[in-house]
Structure formats: C-alpha cells, structure tokens
mmCIF file of C-alpha atoms and ligand atoms in Angstrom:
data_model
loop_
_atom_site.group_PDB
_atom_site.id
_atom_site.type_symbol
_atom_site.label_atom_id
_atom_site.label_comp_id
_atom_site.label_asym_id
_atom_site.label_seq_id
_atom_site.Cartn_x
_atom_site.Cartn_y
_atom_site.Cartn_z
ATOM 1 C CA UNK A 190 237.892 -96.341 214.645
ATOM 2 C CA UNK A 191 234.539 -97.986 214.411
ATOM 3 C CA UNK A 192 234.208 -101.139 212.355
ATOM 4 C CA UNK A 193 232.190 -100.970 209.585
ATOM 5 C CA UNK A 194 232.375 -104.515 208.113
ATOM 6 C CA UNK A 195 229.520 -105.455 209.988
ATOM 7 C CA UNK A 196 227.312 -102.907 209.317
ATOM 8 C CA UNK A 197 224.011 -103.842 207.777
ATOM 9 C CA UNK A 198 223.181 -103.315 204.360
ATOM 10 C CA UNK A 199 220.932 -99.930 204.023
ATOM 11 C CA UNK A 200 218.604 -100.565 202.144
ATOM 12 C CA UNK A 201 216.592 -96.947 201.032
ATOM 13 C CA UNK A 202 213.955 -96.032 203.033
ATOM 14 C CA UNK A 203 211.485 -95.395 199.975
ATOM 15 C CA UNK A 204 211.477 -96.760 196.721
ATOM 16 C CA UNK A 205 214.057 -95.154 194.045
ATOM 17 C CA UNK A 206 210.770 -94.064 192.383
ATOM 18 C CA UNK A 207 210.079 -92.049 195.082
ATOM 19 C CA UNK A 208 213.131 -91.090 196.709
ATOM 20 C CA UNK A 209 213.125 -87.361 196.718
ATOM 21 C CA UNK A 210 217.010 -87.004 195.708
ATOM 22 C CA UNK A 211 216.058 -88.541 192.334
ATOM 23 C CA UNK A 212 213.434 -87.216 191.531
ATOM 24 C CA UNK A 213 215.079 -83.788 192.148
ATOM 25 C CA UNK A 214 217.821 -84.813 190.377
ATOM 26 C CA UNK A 215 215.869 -86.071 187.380
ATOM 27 C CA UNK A 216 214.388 -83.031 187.045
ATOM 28 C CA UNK A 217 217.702 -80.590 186.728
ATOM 29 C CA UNK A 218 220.274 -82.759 185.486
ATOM 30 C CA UNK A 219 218.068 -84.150 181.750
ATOM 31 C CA UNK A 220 219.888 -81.670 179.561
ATOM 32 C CA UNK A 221 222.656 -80.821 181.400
ATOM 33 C CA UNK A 222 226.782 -81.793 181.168
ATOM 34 C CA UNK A 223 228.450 -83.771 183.744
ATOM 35 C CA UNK A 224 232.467 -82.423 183.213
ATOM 36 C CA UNK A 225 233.067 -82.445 186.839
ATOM 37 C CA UNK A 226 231.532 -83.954 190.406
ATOM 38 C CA UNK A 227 231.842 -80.124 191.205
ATOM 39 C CA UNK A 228 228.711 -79.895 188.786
ATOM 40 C CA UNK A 229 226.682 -81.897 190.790
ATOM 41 C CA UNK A 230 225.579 -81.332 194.243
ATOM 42 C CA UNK A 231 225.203 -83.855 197.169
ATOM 43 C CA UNK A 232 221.713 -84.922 196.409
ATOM 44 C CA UNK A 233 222.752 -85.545 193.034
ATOM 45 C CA UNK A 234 225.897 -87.463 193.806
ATOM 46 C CA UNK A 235 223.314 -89.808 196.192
ATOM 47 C CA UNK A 236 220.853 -90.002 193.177
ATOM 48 C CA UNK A 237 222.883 -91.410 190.328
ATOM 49 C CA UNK A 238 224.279 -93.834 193.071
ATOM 50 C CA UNK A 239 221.246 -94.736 194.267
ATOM 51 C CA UNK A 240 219.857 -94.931 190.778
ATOM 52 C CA UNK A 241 222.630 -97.093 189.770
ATOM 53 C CA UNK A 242 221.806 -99.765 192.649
ATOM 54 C CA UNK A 243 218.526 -100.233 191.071
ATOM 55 C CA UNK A 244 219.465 -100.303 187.869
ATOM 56 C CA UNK A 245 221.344 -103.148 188.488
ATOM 57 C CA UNK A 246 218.962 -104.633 190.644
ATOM 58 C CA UNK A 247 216.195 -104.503 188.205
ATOM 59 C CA UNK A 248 217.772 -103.859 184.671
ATOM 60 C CA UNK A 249 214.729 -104.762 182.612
ATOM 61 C CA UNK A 250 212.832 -101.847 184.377
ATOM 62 C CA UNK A 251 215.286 -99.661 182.289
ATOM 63 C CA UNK A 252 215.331 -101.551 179.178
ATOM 64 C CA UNK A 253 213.744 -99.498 176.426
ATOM 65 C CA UNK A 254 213.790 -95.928 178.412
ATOM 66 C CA UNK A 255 216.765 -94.546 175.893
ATOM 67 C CA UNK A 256 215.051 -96.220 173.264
ATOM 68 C CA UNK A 257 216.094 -95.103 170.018
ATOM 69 C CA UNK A 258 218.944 -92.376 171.836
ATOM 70 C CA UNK A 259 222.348 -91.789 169.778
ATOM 71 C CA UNK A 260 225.316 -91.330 171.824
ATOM 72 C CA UNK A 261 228.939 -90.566 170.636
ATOM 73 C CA UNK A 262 232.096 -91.498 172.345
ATOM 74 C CA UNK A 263 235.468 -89.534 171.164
ATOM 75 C CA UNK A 264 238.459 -90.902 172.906
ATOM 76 C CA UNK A 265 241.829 -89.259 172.943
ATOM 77 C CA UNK A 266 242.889 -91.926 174.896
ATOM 78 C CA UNK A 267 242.670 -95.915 175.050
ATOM 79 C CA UNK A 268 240.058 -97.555 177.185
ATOM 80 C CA UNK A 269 238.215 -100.572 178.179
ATOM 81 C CA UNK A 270 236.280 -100.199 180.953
ATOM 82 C CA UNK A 271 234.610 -96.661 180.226
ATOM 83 C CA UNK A 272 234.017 -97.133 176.776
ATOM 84 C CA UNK A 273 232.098 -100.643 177.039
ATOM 85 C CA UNK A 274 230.347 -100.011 180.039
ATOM 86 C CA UNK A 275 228.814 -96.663 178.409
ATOM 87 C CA UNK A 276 228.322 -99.341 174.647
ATOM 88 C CA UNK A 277 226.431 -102.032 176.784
ATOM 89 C CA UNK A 278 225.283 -99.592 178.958
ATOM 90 C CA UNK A 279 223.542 -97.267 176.178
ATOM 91 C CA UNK A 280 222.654 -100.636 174.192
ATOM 92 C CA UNK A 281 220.628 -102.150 176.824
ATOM 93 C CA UNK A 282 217.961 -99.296 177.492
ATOM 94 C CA UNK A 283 217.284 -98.774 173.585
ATOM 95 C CA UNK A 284 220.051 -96.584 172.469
ATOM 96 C CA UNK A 285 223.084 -96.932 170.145
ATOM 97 C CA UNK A 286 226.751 -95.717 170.456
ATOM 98 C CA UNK A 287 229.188 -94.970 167.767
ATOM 99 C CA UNK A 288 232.502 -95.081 168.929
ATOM 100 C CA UNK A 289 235.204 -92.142 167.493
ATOM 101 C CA UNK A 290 239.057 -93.046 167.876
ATOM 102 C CA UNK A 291 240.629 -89.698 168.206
ATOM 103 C CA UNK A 292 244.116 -91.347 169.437
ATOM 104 C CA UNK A 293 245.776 -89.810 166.559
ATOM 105 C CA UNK A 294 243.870 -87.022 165.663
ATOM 106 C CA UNK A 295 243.271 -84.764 169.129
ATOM 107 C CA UNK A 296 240.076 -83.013 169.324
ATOM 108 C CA UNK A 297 240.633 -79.360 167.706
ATOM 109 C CA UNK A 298 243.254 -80.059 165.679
ATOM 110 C CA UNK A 299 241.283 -80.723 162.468
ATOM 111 C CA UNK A 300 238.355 -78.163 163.412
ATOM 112 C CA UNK A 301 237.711 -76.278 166.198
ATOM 113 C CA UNK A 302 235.879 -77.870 169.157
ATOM 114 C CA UNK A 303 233.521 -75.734 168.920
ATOM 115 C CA UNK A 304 232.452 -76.065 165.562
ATOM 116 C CA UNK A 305 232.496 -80.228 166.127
ATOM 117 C CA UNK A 306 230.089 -79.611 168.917
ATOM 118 C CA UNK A 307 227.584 -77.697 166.856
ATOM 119 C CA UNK A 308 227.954 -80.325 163.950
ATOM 120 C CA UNK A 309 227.428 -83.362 166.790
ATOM 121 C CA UNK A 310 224.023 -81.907 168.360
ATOM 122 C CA UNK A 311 222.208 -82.125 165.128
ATOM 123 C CA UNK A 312 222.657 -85.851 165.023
ATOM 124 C CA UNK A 313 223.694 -87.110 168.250
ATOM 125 C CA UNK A 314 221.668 -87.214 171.917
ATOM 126 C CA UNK A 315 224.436 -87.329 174.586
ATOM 127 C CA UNK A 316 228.492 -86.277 173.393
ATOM 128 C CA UNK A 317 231.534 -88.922 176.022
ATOM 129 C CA UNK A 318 234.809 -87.569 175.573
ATOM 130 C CA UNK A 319 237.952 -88.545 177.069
ATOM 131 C CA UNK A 320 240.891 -86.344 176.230
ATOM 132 C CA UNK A 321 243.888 -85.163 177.735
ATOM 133 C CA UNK A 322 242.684 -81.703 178.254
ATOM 134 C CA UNK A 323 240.198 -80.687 180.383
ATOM 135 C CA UNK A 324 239.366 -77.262 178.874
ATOM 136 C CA UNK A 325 238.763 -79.317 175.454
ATOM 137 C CA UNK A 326 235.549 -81.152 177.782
ATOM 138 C CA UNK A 327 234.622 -77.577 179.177
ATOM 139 C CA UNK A 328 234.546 -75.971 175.814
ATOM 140 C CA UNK A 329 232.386 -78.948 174.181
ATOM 141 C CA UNK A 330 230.168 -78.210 176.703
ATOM 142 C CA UNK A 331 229.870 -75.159 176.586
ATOM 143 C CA UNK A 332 229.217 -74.943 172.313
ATOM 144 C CA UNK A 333 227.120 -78.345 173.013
ATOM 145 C CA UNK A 334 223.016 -77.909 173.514
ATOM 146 C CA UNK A 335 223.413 -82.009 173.843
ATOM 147 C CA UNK A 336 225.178 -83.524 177.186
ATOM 148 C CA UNK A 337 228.584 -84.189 177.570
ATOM 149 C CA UNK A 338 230.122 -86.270 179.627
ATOM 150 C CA UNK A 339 233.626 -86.514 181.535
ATOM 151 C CA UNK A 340 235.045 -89.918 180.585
ATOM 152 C CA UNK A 341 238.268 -88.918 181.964
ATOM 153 C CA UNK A 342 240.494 -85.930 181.250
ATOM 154 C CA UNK A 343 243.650 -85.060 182.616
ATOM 155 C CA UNK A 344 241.685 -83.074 185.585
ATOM 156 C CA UNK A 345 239.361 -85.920 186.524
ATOM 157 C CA UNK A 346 237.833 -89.267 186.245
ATOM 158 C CA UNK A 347 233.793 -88.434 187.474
ATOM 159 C CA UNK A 348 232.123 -91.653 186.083
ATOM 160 C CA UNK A 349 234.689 -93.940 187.933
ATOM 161 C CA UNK A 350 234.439 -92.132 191.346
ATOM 162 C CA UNK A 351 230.679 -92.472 190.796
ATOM 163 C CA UNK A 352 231.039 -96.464 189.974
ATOM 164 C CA UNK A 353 233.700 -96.715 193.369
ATOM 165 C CA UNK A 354 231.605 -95.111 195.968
ATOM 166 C CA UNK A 355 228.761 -97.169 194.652
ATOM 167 C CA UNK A 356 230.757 -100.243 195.028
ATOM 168 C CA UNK A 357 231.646 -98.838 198.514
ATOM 169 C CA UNK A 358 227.722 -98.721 199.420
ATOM 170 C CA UNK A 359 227.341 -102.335 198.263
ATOM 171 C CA UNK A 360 230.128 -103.534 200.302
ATOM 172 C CA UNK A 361 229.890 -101.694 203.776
ATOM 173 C CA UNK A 362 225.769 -100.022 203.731
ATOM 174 C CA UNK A 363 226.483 -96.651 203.145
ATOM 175 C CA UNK A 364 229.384 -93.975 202.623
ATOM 176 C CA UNK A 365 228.647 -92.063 205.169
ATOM 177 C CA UNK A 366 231.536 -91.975 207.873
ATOM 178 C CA UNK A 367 233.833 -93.968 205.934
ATOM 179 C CA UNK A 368 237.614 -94.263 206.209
ATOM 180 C CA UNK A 369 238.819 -93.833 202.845
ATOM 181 C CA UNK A 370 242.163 -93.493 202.061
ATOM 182 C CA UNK A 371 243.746 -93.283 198.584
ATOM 183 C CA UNK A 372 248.035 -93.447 197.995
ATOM 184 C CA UNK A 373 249.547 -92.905 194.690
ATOM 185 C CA UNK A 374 249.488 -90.178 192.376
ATOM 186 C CA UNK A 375 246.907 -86.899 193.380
ATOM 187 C CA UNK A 376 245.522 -86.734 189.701
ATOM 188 C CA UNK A 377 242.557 -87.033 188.242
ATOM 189 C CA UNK A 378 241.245 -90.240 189.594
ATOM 190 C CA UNK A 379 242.210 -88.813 192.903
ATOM 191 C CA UNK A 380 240.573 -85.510 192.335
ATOM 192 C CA UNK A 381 237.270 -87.326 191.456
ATOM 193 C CA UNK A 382 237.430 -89.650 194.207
ATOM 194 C CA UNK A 383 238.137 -86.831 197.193
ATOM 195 C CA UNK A 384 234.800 -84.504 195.369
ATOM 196 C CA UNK A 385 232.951 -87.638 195.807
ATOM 197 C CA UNK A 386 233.914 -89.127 198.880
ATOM 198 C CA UNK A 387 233.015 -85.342 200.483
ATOM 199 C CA UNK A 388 229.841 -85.353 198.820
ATOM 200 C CA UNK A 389 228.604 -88.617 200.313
ATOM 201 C CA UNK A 390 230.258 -88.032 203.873
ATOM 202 C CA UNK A 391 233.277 -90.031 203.776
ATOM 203 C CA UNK A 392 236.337 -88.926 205.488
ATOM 204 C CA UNK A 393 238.417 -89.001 202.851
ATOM 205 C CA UNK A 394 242.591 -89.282 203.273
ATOM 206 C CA UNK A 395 245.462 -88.479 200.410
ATOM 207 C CA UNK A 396 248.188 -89.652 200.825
ATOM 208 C CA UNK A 397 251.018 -88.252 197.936
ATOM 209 C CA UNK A 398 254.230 -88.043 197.290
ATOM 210 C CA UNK A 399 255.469 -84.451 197.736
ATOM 211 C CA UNK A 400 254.989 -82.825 194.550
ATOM 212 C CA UNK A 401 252.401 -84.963 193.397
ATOM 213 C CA UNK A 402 249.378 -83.491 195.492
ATOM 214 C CA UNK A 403 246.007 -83.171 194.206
ATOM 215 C CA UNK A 404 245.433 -80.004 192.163
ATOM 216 C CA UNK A 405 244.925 -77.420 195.179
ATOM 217 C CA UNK A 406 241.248 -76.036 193.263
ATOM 218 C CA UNK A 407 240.170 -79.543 194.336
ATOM 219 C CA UNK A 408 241.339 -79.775 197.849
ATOM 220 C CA UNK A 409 239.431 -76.452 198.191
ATOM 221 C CA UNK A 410 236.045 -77.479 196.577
ATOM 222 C CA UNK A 411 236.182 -80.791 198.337
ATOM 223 C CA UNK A 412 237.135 -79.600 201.846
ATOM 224 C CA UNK A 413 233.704 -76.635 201.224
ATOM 225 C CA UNK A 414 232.188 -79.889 200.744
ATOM 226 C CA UNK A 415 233.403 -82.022 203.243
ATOM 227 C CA UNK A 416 232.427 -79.254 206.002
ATOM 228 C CA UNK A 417 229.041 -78.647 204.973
ATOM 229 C CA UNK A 418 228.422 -82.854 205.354
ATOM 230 C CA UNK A 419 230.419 -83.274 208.367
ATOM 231 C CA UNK A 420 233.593 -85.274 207.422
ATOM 232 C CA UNK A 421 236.981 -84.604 206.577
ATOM 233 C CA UNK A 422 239.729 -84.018 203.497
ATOM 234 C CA UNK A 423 242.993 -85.151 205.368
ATOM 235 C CA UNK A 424 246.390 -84.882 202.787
ATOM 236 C CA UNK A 425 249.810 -86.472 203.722
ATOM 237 C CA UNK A 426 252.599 -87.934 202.603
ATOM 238 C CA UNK A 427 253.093 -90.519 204.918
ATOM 239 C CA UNK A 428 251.723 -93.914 203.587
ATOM 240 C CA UNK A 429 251.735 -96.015 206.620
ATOM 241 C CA UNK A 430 249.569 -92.742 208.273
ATOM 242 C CA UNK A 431 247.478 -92.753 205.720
ATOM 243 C CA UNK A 432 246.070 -95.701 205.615
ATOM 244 C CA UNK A 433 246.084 -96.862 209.764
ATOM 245 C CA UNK A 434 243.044 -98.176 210.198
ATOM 246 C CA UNK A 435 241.157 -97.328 206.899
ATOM 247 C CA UNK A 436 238.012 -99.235 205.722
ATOM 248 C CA UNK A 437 239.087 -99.075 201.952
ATOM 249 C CA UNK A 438 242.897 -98.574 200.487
ATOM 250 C CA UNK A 439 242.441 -97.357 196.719
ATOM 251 C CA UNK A 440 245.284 -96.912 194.309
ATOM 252 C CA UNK A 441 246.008 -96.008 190.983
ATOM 253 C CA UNK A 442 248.904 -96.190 188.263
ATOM 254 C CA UNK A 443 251.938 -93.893 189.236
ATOM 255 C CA UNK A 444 252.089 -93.292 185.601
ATOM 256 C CA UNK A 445 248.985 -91.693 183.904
ATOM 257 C CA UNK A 446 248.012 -92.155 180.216
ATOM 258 C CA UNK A 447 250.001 -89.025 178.801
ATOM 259 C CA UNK A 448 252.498 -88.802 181.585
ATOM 260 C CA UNK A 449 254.937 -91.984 180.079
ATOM 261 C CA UNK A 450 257.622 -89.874 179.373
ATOM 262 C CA UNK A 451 257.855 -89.352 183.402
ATOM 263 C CA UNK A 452 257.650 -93.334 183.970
ATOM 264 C CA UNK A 453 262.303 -93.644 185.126
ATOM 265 C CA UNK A 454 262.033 -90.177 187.165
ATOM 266 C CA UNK A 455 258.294 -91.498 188.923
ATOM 267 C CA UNK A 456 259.317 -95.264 189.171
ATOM 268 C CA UNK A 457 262.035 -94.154 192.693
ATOM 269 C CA UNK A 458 259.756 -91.778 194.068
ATOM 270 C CA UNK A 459 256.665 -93.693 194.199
ATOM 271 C CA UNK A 460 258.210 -96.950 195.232
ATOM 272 C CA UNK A 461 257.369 -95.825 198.907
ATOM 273 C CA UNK A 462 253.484 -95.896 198.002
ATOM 274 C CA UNK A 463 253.382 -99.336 196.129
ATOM 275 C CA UNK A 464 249.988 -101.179 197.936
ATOM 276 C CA UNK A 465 251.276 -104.400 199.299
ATOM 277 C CA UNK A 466 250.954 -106.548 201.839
ATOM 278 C CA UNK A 467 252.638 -104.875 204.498
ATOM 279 C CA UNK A 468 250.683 -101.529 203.801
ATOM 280 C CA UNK A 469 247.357 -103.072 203.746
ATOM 281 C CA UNK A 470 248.091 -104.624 206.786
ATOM 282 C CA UNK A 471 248.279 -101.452 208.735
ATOM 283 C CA UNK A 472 244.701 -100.620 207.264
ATOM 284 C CA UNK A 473 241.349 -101.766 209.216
ATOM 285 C CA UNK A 474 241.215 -105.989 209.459
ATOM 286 C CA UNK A 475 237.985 -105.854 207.314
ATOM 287 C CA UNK A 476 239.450 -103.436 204.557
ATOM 288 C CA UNK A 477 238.696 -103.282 201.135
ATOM 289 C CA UNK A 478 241.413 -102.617 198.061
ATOM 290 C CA UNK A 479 240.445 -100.813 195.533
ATOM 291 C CA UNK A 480 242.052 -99.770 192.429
ATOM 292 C CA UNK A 481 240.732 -98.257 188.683
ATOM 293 C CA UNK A 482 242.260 -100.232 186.344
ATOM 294 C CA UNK A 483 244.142 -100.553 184.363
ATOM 295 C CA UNK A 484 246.829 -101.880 187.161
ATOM 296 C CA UNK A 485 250.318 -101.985 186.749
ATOM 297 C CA UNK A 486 250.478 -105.287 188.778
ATOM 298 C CA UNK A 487 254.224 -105.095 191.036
ATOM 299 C CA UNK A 488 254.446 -101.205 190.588
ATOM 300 C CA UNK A 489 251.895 -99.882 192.426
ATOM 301 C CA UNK A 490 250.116 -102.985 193.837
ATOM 302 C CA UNK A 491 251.231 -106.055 194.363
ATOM 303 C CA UNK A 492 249.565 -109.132 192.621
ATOM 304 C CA UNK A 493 248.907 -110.451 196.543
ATOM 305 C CA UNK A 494 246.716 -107.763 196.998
ATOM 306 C CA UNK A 495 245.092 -106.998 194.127
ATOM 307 C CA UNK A 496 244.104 -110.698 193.587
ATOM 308 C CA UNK A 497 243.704 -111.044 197.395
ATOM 309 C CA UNK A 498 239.909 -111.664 199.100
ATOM 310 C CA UNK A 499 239.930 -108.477 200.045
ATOM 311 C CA UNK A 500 240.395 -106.819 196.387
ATOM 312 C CA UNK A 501 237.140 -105.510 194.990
ATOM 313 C CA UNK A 502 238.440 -103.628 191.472
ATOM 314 C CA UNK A 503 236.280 -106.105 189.430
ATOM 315 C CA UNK A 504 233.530 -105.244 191.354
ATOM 316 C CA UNK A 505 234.155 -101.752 190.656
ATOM 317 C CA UNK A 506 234.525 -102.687 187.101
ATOM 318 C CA UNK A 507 231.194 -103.758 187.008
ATOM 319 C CA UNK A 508 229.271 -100.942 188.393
ATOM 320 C CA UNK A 509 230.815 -99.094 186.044
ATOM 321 C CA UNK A 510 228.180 -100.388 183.905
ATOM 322 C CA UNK A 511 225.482 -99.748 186.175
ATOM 323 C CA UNK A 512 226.228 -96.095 187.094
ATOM 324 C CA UNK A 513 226.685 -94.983 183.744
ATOM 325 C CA UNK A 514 223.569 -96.141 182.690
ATOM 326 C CA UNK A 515 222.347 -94.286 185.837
ATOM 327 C CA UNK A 516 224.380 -91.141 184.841
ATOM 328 C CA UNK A 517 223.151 -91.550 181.266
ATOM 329 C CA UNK A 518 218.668 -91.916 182.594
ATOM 330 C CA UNK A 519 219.081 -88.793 184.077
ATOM 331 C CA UNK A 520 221.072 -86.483 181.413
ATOM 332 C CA UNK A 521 218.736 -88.063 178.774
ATOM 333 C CA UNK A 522 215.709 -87.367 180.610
ATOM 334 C CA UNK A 523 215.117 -91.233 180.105
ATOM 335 C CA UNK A 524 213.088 -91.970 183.503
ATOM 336 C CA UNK A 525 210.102 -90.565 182.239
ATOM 337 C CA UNK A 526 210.180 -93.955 179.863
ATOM 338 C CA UNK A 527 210.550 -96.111 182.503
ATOM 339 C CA UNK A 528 206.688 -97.516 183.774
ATOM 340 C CA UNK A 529 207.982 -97.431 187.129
ATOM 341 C CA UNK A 530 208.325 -94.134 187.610
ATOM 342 C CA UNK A 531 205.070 -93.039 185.918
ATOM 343 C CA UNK A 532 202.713 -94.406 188.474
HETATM 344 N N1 CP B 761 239.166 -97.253 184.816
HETATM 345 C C1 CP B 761 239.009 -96.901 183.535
HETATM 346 O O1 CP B 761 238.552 -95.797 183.213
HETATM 347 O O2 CP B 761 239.353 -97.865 182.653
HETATM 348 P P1 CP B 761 239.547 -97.633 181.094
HETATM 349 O O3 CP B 761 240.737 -96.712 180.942
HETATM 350 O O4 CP B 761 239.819 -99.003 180.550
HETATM 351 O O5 CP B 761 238.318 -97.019 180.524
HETATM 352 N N1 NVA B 762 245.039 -92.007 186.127
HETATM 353 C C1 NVA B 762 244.851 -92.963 185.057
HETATM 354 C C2 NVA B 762 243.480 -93.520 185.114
HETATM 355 C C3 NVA B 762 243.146 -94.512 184.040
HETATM 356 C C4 NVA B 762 241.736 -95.030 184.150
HETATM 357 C C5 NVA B 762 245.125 -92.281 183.722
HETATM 358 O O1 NVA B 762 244.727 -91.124 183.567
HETATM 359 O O2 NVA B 762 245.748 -92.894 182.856
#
C-alpha cells in the first residue's frame, strides 16, 4: 500500500475564486437543502471542502458576506460541536443564530412540520435541524422555500463527514486514493462518511459487527459513486482486516444518541471493535485516528489512542467550524458578498 504520509500538500491549482467546482457549485446549491451527501454531487463535495480550506485560511475575506442572515437551529438532540461551530460560524460572516431546544418537545408533535416550515421561511434565511428522524429533515425541506440543513439525523451526519475529509486533505494532500477505514457502528456517521469518502476517491472500508451494517440504500449509492471515481466501498466484519494498513482508523460511539436503551446488549458485541493500541497498530505506521465526538473514552477507543500523536478528532473539531461556514456561503448565496470573488 503506498505511503501517503509523505505526500506533499496540494495546494489548488487556481485560486478558490476561480476554481471551476465552486463556482459551479455556487451557482446551484444558493437556495437549495443539504439533507444528505447524496444531494450533492462530486464537484460539490470538492467545493465546500475546498471552500472551507480558504475560509479558514483567510476568514476576514468572509467576514460580512452573510451579513445581516437569520439562521435557526432546532435540535432534538444535545450537541456541542455542530451547534457552535454553525453559532460562531454564522456570527462571524454577519449573520445571527437563534438556537431552538426541541429535546423535549420533538418536531411535529405540537404542529405539523410542515406548517413550522412555512411559519420559519417568513422570518428566517437558512432552517439546521438535528432530530432523530430523518423523514422529519426531508419533509422540512420539502414545505421549506429557505435551506435546511442535516445536522445529524438518525440516517446521517453530512456536515461532519464534510469537516473529516477536509481534515483528511489537510493532513495527507488530498483524498484521493486514500485508505480509509471506519469500525464501530454502520449508522449515520458511517453512512455520511462512506457517501463522502466515494465522492472524493477514497477507498473507503466498513468494518461492522454483523447486524450492525450500514443501511444497504447507502452501500448502494456510495458503491454508484465509488465506481464512477475509481475507488472502492469494501464492508467486513473483521476488525484486524479492516484496518491492515489503512492511512486513517475512524470510530464512533457504539451507542448512538437515541439508541441508550441498547447500551448492556451492544456493550459484548462491540467489545471486538474497541480502537486501541493493538488495532491501530495493524493500520499504516503514519496513520491517523479519527473519531466524531463525543467519545466514550475505554469503550470504543482507548484514552492511548485518542490522546495519542497520532489522534486528530480536535482537528476535526475545528474544521467543523470552517466547513460549515463553507456549507452555509454557498446555500445562502453569500459569495457574491465576498470582494474576492467579484473581481
Ligand atoms: N460530532 C458532533 O456532531 O458533535 P455534537 O454532537 O457535539 O454536535
Ligand atoms: N452516532 C452518534 C454521533 C454523534 C455526533 C450519534 O448519533 O449519537
């Protein structure tokens, strides 16, 4: 397997104000929902991330193009990450978010979600939801004339996958021809993750325990994917398989928000698939671990690898930031504020 820890950084041939993938994308995504990876095609997938890298390269660029934009976040669920990265994120090109705890009242119970969508678009530029749900994200979107976005259902997790295979560009140069290998649960994470990683050329690897394998929709969309860019959707149930010789090892909790009531019948069968020393060692010298967060630190990583050298999750964590504010310029139309981009 070819090393790729010494690749050299790629830097983009053109300028991001240039580059033909954004600009494309600029021009069909401003008005339009992001509810899936599926929604977006290759080009697109390379255009937020590309976006994102000079974003955060150049943040004042972006400052005031979302100037005066309202954006609501309803959340089913808790969250750190997703929730301040889109606040700071929104707050730091012009805009303003106010933040709806629907923990203990689900979306559609009070009204329908259709009649909250047509209530939000007369006041609001941009609707984030996380729910448990996915057809509650679908529906929104589909009542909505505003944007929604995907910030996690039960189905899948787009902005993080986004935000990892960024990270993966910073760390190795590209995506393209990557070993990528992910062990733990085949949910949503995992669903966004494989659509991504197929969309951006990486060879992506599942391993699951049997009975926990990503939703078989996915596995179709991503391997139609995968063989129109030339890489591969491999899914096993081996561990040690899985992740010979991998350039990044990514995990996530065994035990998804919603799924607690699982946590004594999951804890046995996914002991096998626990990220730890021994596992990682089987994985390419120069590998990276990655992981989502929120980490269940000795259940399915150990704290010597997820505070190890080779443990990037904070950098993930941080590009969350920078491609949601990427996601967030292009579904509000807001590069046609930024100077840059109107020479
Ligand atoms: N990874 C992630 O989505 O974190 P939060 O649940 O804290 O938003
Ligand atoms: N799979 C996890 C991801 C949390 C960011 C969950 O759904 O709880």
């Amino acid at each position: 397997m070819a090393s790729r820890a010494t690749m050299e950084r790629k830097e983009s041939p053109q300028p991001v104000q240039k580059d033909p993938d954004v600009l494309a994308a600029a021009a069909r995504m401003a008005g339009e929902d992001l509810c899936s990876i599926a929604d977006l095609s290759s080009g697109e997938v390379r255009a937020i991330v590309k976006l994102g890298h000079d974003v955060k390269r150049n943040p004042r660029e972006y400052r005031h193009a979302l100037d005066a934009k309202q954006m609501v976040l309803m959340f089913e669920k808790a969250s750190l990450r997703t929730r301040l990265a889109f606040e700071t994120g929104i707050n730091t090109m012009g805009g303003n978010a106010i933040f709806v705890d629907q923990t203990s009242t689900p979306l559609g119970e009070r009204e329908t979600i259709a009649d909250v969508a047509r209530n939000l678009e007369r006041w609001v530029d941009v609707i984030v939801l996380r729910t448990y749900a996915h057809d509650t994200i679908t529906e929104m979107a589909a009542n909505s004339r505003v944007p929604i976005i995907n910030a996690l259902s039960d189905f899948e997790h787009p902005c993080q996958a986004l935000a990892d295979f960024m990270t993966l560009e910073e760390h190795f140069g590209t995506a393209t021809g990557l070993n990528f290998t992910y062990v733990g649960d085949g949910n949503n994470v995992c669903h966004s993750l494989m659509l991504t990683g197929a969309q951006l050329s990486a060879n992506v690897t599942v391993a699951t325990p049997r009975g926990y394998s990503p939703d078989i929709e996915i596995v179709t969309k991503a391997r139609e994917i995968a063989e129109a860019n030339g890489c591969e959707i491999r899914l096993l149930q081996d561990p040690q398989a899985a992740v010979e010789g991998a350039d990044a090892v990514y995990t996530d909790v065994c035990v998804s928000m919603g799924m607690e009531h699982e946590s004594t019948k999951r804890a046995p069968i996914f002991r096998p698939f626990q990220v730890n020393e021994a596992l990682m060692s089987k994985a390419a010298p120069h590998a990276v671990f990655m992981h989502c967060l929120p980490a269940r630190r000795g259940e399915e990583v150990t704290d010597a690898v997820i505070d190890s050298p080779q443990s990037i999750v904070f950098d993930q964590a941080e590009n969350r930031l920078h491609a949601q504010k990427a996601l967030l310029l292009l579904l509000l139309g807001g590069l046609a504020n930024v100077e840059s981009f109107q020479r």
